Amino acid sequence: MSLIHCLALCHGVTSCVAINFGAVSETTNCQLLGQRACDGLPLVADAAVDYYDVYDEPQNLIAETQTSFWGDPSCVEEGYCAVQCAAEAAGQSCTVDVSCVHLKPPGAYQCVNSTCHPSSEFWELRPGLVLPRWQLWRMDWHVVTWKRLKSGVCSLDISVKLGVGAKAVIAVGWADSDSRTRLTFDFTIWDINLFYHDANGNRKVLVRGASTSDMVTTDAFSPVKISWCEGLMTIGPDHNPIMISGQASVTQPINFVMGYSYNAPSWMYVDSGVADPWLFEDSGVAEDAVMDIPPATYVYRNITATNNITVKYDCMTGTDCAVALQGDSAAPLVLVICTGCYSNDKSSLIYAGDVEGDYEMFTTGPIVSSTEYNTFTVRYDNGQVTVYRNDATTPMYTANAPYLIQNINIIGIGGCCTRKSVRVARYDPAWRTDTWLTEGRGFSASDSLA
Ligand SMILES: *[C@@H]1O[C@H](CO)[C@@H](O)[C@H](O)[C@H]1NC(C)=O
Ligand SMILES: *[C@@H]1O[C@H](CO)[C@@H](O)[C@H](O)[C@H]1NC(C)=O
Ligand SMILES: *[C@@H]1O[C@H](CO)[C@@H](O)[C@H](O)[C@H]1NC(C)=O
């Protein structure tokens, strides 16, 4: 049919707001669409098809294609798809799988019963954001990984590979890092302990030294299920998930899970149901994401190993806004470049690992504020540390790191004592949390044990 014919068809259907015209399929050249395209619901470039927004006003019947479709003002916000448009993504009507391929990330949605649904390898965290169903976590021995549980989740499927000599600790609780009340599963390749801390912080042991019966190894990932519904703690391999159990007393809803590994790093894949807190909200996926970092924690991401790294970020907090760097070695050192520390008075280098303690301390403060953002540019260039504040052209702080961190592949922002609001994606889009998660790179919001 002709373009005019296709438009007329669209006009006759109340829900039609846009069309594809061209070689849509072997037998079709006109496709009526119930939703307009915009950035964030990306179009798949296809030379054989032209896309048109269709408006009611006769003089505006066609808003031309390639350049203006991004410009549907109701859908674009600072170059990205407005939340209300993104929220329409799931549940969009479809006829075959290919009509869902334009939803992000590619391959995440399938056409089921005429509606686009996330496919089995993806988890719909909230409307408009799906993540790979299995997320890789590094269980570290210097940092504690914290994630929020989706409301109502009381069991997790995980797949664990322990480091040599490691003891993995997975604990659930009802708040982030401040919580004293936790249900804890810990295990080595030989034995399992179950215990919990009650509301007064008293530790109650439920199971001590039970045999793992080869549940986990250091050679390969093994599927394990842990559960704590109504306080009934169970752990076991997927074919015997209640191999070990114990009844804890739980008085509050459990909403966080934490991972840690003594002696050596361990790894696990975690099935859907947990994510960093801001991914449950819109703030973490905005172009200019604000990360809300709990006291004494860091947001970490891993990067291609380097000895020369610059991190620029805005920070609003009462005290301590640090950058942590971890090297890629069997026994990695962590260097914390601590800015506005010691009650917002000093800056220093703090090590954790085989070397511990504070070095190169200078009085610099007060340089952070709990009511406004300050911008810091922190550079580590082969042991030479330089920190700039706001627009100053001379560094606020320079130091020679006494111990080198080689092949830095994990960087974190956060630190001690007070809650922080941090903006960093505005300087480096790689910090947009949805980007690095959907690319499967993994990241964590973590405690520092430094
Ligand atoms: C699709 O429809 C069938 C039959 O009505 C139903 O059994 C099935 O649960 C539906 N699937 C989804 C994902 O809604
Ligand atoms: C991040 O960590 C994972 C797991 O070690 C690794 O596969 C990946 O290559 C790392 N680096 C980047 C840049 O994603
Ligand atoms: C480190 O990076 C900075 C900026 O990217 C550059 O100016 C500097 O020369 C680099 N240092 C080395 C040793 O390459």
Coordinates of C-alpha atoms in Angstrom, one line a residue, residues 54-272:
V54 CA 1.7 10.5 13.6
Y55 CA -0.2 13.4 15.2
D56 CA -3.9 14.3 15.1
E57 CA -3.7 17.8 13.8
P58 CA -4.1 17.6 10.0
Q59 CA -1.3 20.1 9.3
N60 CA 1.0 17.9 11.4
L61 CA -0.1 14.6 10.1
I62 CA 3.4 13.4 9.6
A63 CA 6.3 14.5 11.7
E64 CA 9.2 13.5 9.6
T65 CA 11.4 10.6 10.5
Q66 CA 15.0 10.1 11.1
T67 CA 15.8 13.4 12.7
S68 CA 12.6 14.3 14.5
F69 CA 11.5 11.0 16.1
W70 CA 14.0 11.5 18.9
G71 CA 12.3 14.8 19.4
D72 CA 8.9 13.7 20.6
P73 CA 9.0 16.1 23.5
S74 CA 7.0 14.0 25.8
C75 CA 9.5 11.2 25.6
V76 CA 12.9 12.8 25.7
E77 CA 14.5 14.1 28.9
E78 CA 18.1 15.3 28.6
G79 CA 18.8 13.1 25.7
Y80 CA 17.3 10.0 27.3
C81 CA 13.9 8.5 27.2
A82 CA 11.6 10.0 29.8
V83 CA 10.7 7.6 32.6
Q84 CA 7.0 7.5 31.6
C85 CA 8.0 6.2 28.1
A86 CA 10.5 3.7 29.5
A87 CA 7.9 2.4 31.8
E88 CA 5.7 1.6 28.8
A89 CA 8.4 -0.7 27.5
A90 CA 7.4 -3.9 29.2
G91 CA 4.0 -5.1 28.4
Q92 CA 4.1 -3.6 25.0
S93 CA 2.0 -5.4 22.5
C94 CA 3.7 -7.5 19.9
T95 CA 3.0 -10.2 17.4
V96 CA 6.4 -12.0 17.2
D97 CA 9.7 -11.9 19.1
V98 CA 11.2 -9.5 16.6
S99 CA 8.6 -6.8 17.6
C100 CA 10.2 -6.8 21.0
V101 CA 13.9 -6.5 19.9
H102 CA 13.9 -2.7 20.2
L103 CA 13.5 -2.9 23.9
K104 CA 16.7 -2.7 25.9
P105 CA 18.9 -4.6 26.3
P106 CA 18.7 -6.5 23.0
G107 CA 17.4 -10.0 23.4
A108 CA 15.9 -9.3 26.9
Y109 CA 12.3 -9.4 25.8
Q110 CA 10.2 -12.1 24.1
C111 CA 6.7 -12.0 22.7
V112 CA 4.4 -14.0 25.0
N113 CA 0.6 -14.0 24.5
S114 CA 0.9 -10.8 22.3
T115 CA 2.9 -8.9 25.0
C116 CA 6.6 -8.3 25.4
H117 CA 7.9 -10.0 28.5
P118 CA 11.5 -10.3 29.8
S119 CA 12.9 -13.6 28.6
S120 CA 14.0 -16.2 31.1
E121 CA 17.6 -15.0 31.2
F122 CA 16.5 -11.5 32.3
W123 CA 15.0 -10.1 35.4
E124 CA 12.6 -7.1 35.3
L125 CA 13.8 -5.1 38.3
R126 CA 11.1 -2.5 37.7
P127 CA 9.3 -1.2 34.7
G128 CA 11.8 0.0 32.2
L129 CA 14.8 -1.7 33.6
V130 CA 15.8 -5.4 33.1
L131 CA 19.1 -6.9 34.2
P132 CA 20.7 -10.2 33.3
R133 CA 19.1 -12.7 35.7
W134 CA 22.4 -13.9 37.1
Q135 CA 24.8 -11.3 38.5
L136 CA 28.4 -12.0 39.2
W137 CA 29.6 -10.9 42.7
R138 CA 33.1 -10.9 43.9
M139 CA 33.1 -11.7 47.6
D140 CA 36.1 -9.8 48.8
W141 CA 38.2 -10.0 51.9
H142 CA 38.7 -6.2 52.2
V143 CA 35.2 -5.1 51.4
V144 CA 31.7 -6.3 52.2
T145 CA 29.2 -6.3 49.4
W146 CA 25.7 -5.1 50.3
K147 CA 22.6 -5.4 48.1
R148 CA 19.0 -4.7 48.7
L149 CA 16.5 -7.6 48.5
K150 CA 13.4 -7.2 46.4
S151 CA 10.5 -6.9 48.8
G152 CA 9.2 -10.4 49.8
V153 CA 12.3 -12.3 48.7
C154 CA 13.3 -14.9 51.4
S155 CA 15.5 -17.3 49.4
L156 CA 18.3 -17.0 46.9
D157 CA 19.7 -19.3 44.3
I158 CA 23.4 -18.7 44.1
S159 CA 26.3 -20.4 42.4
V160 CA 29.5 -20.3 44.4
K161 CA 33.2 -20.9 43.8
L162 CA 35.4 -20.4 46.8
G163 CA 38.9 -19.0 46.8
V164 CA 41.6 -21.4 48.1
G165 CA 41.4 -21.4 51.9
A166 CA 38.4 -19.0 51.9
K167 CA 35.4 -18.9 54.2
A168 CA 32.4 -17.3 52.5
V169 CA 29.9 -15.4 54.6
I170 CA 26.5 -14.5 53.3
A171 CA 24.2 -12.7 55.8
V172 CA 20.8 -11.1 55.5
G173 CA 19.5 -8.3 57.7
W174 CA 17.0 -5.5 58.0
A175 CA 19.0 -2.4 57.2
D176 CA 22.2 -1.7 55.4
S177 CA 25.6 -1.4 57.1
D178 CA 24.3 -0.1 60.5
S179 CA 22.5 -3.3 61.2
R180 CA 23.6 -5.4 64.1
T181 CA 20.8 -7.9 63.6
R182 CA 21.7 -10.5 60.9
L183 CA 21.2 -14.1 59.9
T184 CA 24.5 -15.5 58.8
F185 CA 25.4 -18.5 56.7
D186 CA 29.1 -19.1 56.6
F187 CA 30.9 -22.0 54.9
T188 CA 34.2 -23.3 53.7
I189 CA 34.7 -26.3 51.4
W190 CA 34.4 -28.5 54.6
D191 CA 31.9 -27.1 57.0
I192 CA 28.9 -24.8 57.5
N193 CA 27.9 -22.6 60.4
L194 CA 24.5 -21.0 60.9
F195 CA 24.0 -18.2 63.5
Y196 CA 22.1 -15.0 64.0
H197 CA 22.3 -11.8 66.0
D198 CA 19.1 -11.0 67.8
A199 CA 17.6 -7.5 68.2
N200 CA 20.0 -6.8 71.1
G201 CA 23.0 -7.8 69.0
N202 CA 23.5 -11.1 70.9
R203 CA 25.0 -13.9 68.7
K204 CA 23.0 -17.2 68.8
V205 CA 24.6 -20.2 67.2
L206 CA 22.2 -22.6 65.5
V207 CA 24.5 -25.0 63.7
R208 CA 28.3 -25.3 64.2
G209 CA 30.7 -27.2 61.9
A210 CA 28.1 -29.2 59.9
S211 CA 29.7 -31.1 57.0
T212 CA 29.1 -29.4 53.6
S213 CA 29.2 -32.9 52.0
D214 CA 31.0 -31.4 48.9
M215 CA 28.4 -28.7 48.5
V216 CA 31.1 -26.2 47.3
T217 CA 34.6 -26.4 45.9
T218 CA 37.5 -24.1 44.8
D219 CA 37.5 -25.5 41.3
A220 CA 34.0 -24.8 39.8
F221 CA 30.8 -22.9 40.5
S222 CA 28.3 -25.1 42.4
P223 CA 24.6 -24.3 42.7
V224 CA 23.5 -23.6 46.3
K225 CA 20.2 -22.5 47.7
I226 CA 19.9 -20.4 50.8
S227 CA 16.6 -19.5 52.5
W228 CA 15.4 -17.7 55.6
C229 CA 11.6 -17.6 55.2
E230 CA 9.9 -16.9 58.6
G231 CA 13.5 -17.1 60.2
L232 CA 13.9 -20.8 59.1
M233 CA 17.5 -20.7 57.8
T234 CA 18.3 -23.4 55.3
I235 CA 21.2 -24.1 53.1
G236 CA 22.1 -26.9 50.7
P237 CA 23.0 -27.9 47.2
D238 CA 20.1 -27.4 44.7
H239 CA 19.2 -31.1 44.9
N240 CA 19.0 -31.0 48.7
P241 CA 18.3 -27.4 49.6
I242 CA 17.4 -28.0 53.2
M243 CA 20.5 -30.1 53.9
I244 CA 21.3 -27.9 56.9
S245 CA 18.7 -25.8 58.8
G246 CA 18.1 -23.9 62.0
Q247 CA 15.3 -21.6 63.3
A248 CA 16.2 -18.0 64.0
S249 CA 14.0 -15.5 65.7
V250 CA 13.2 -12.6 63.3
T251 CA 11.3 -9.5 64.4
Q252 CA 11.6 -7.2 61.4
P253 CA 11.3 -7.6 57.6
I254 CA 14.7 -8.6 56.1
N255 CA 15.7 -6.3 53.2
F256 CA 19.5 -6.5 52.7
V257 CA 22.0 -9.2 51.9
M258 CA 25.7 -9.0 52.5
G259 CA 28.6 -11.0 51.1
Y260 CA 32.2 -11.3 52.4
S261 CA 35.0 -13.8 52.0
Y262 CA 37.7 -14.4 54.6
N263 CA 41.3 -15.3 53.6
A264 CA 40.9 -15.1 49.8
P265 CA 38.4 -13.7 47.4
S266 CA 35.5 -16.0 46.3
W267 CA 33.0 -15.6 43.6
M268 CA 29.3 -16.2 43.2
Y269 CA 26.5 -15.7 40.7
V270 CA 23.3 -14.6 42.3
D271 CA 19.9 -15.1 40.7
S272 CA 17.4 -12.3 40.5

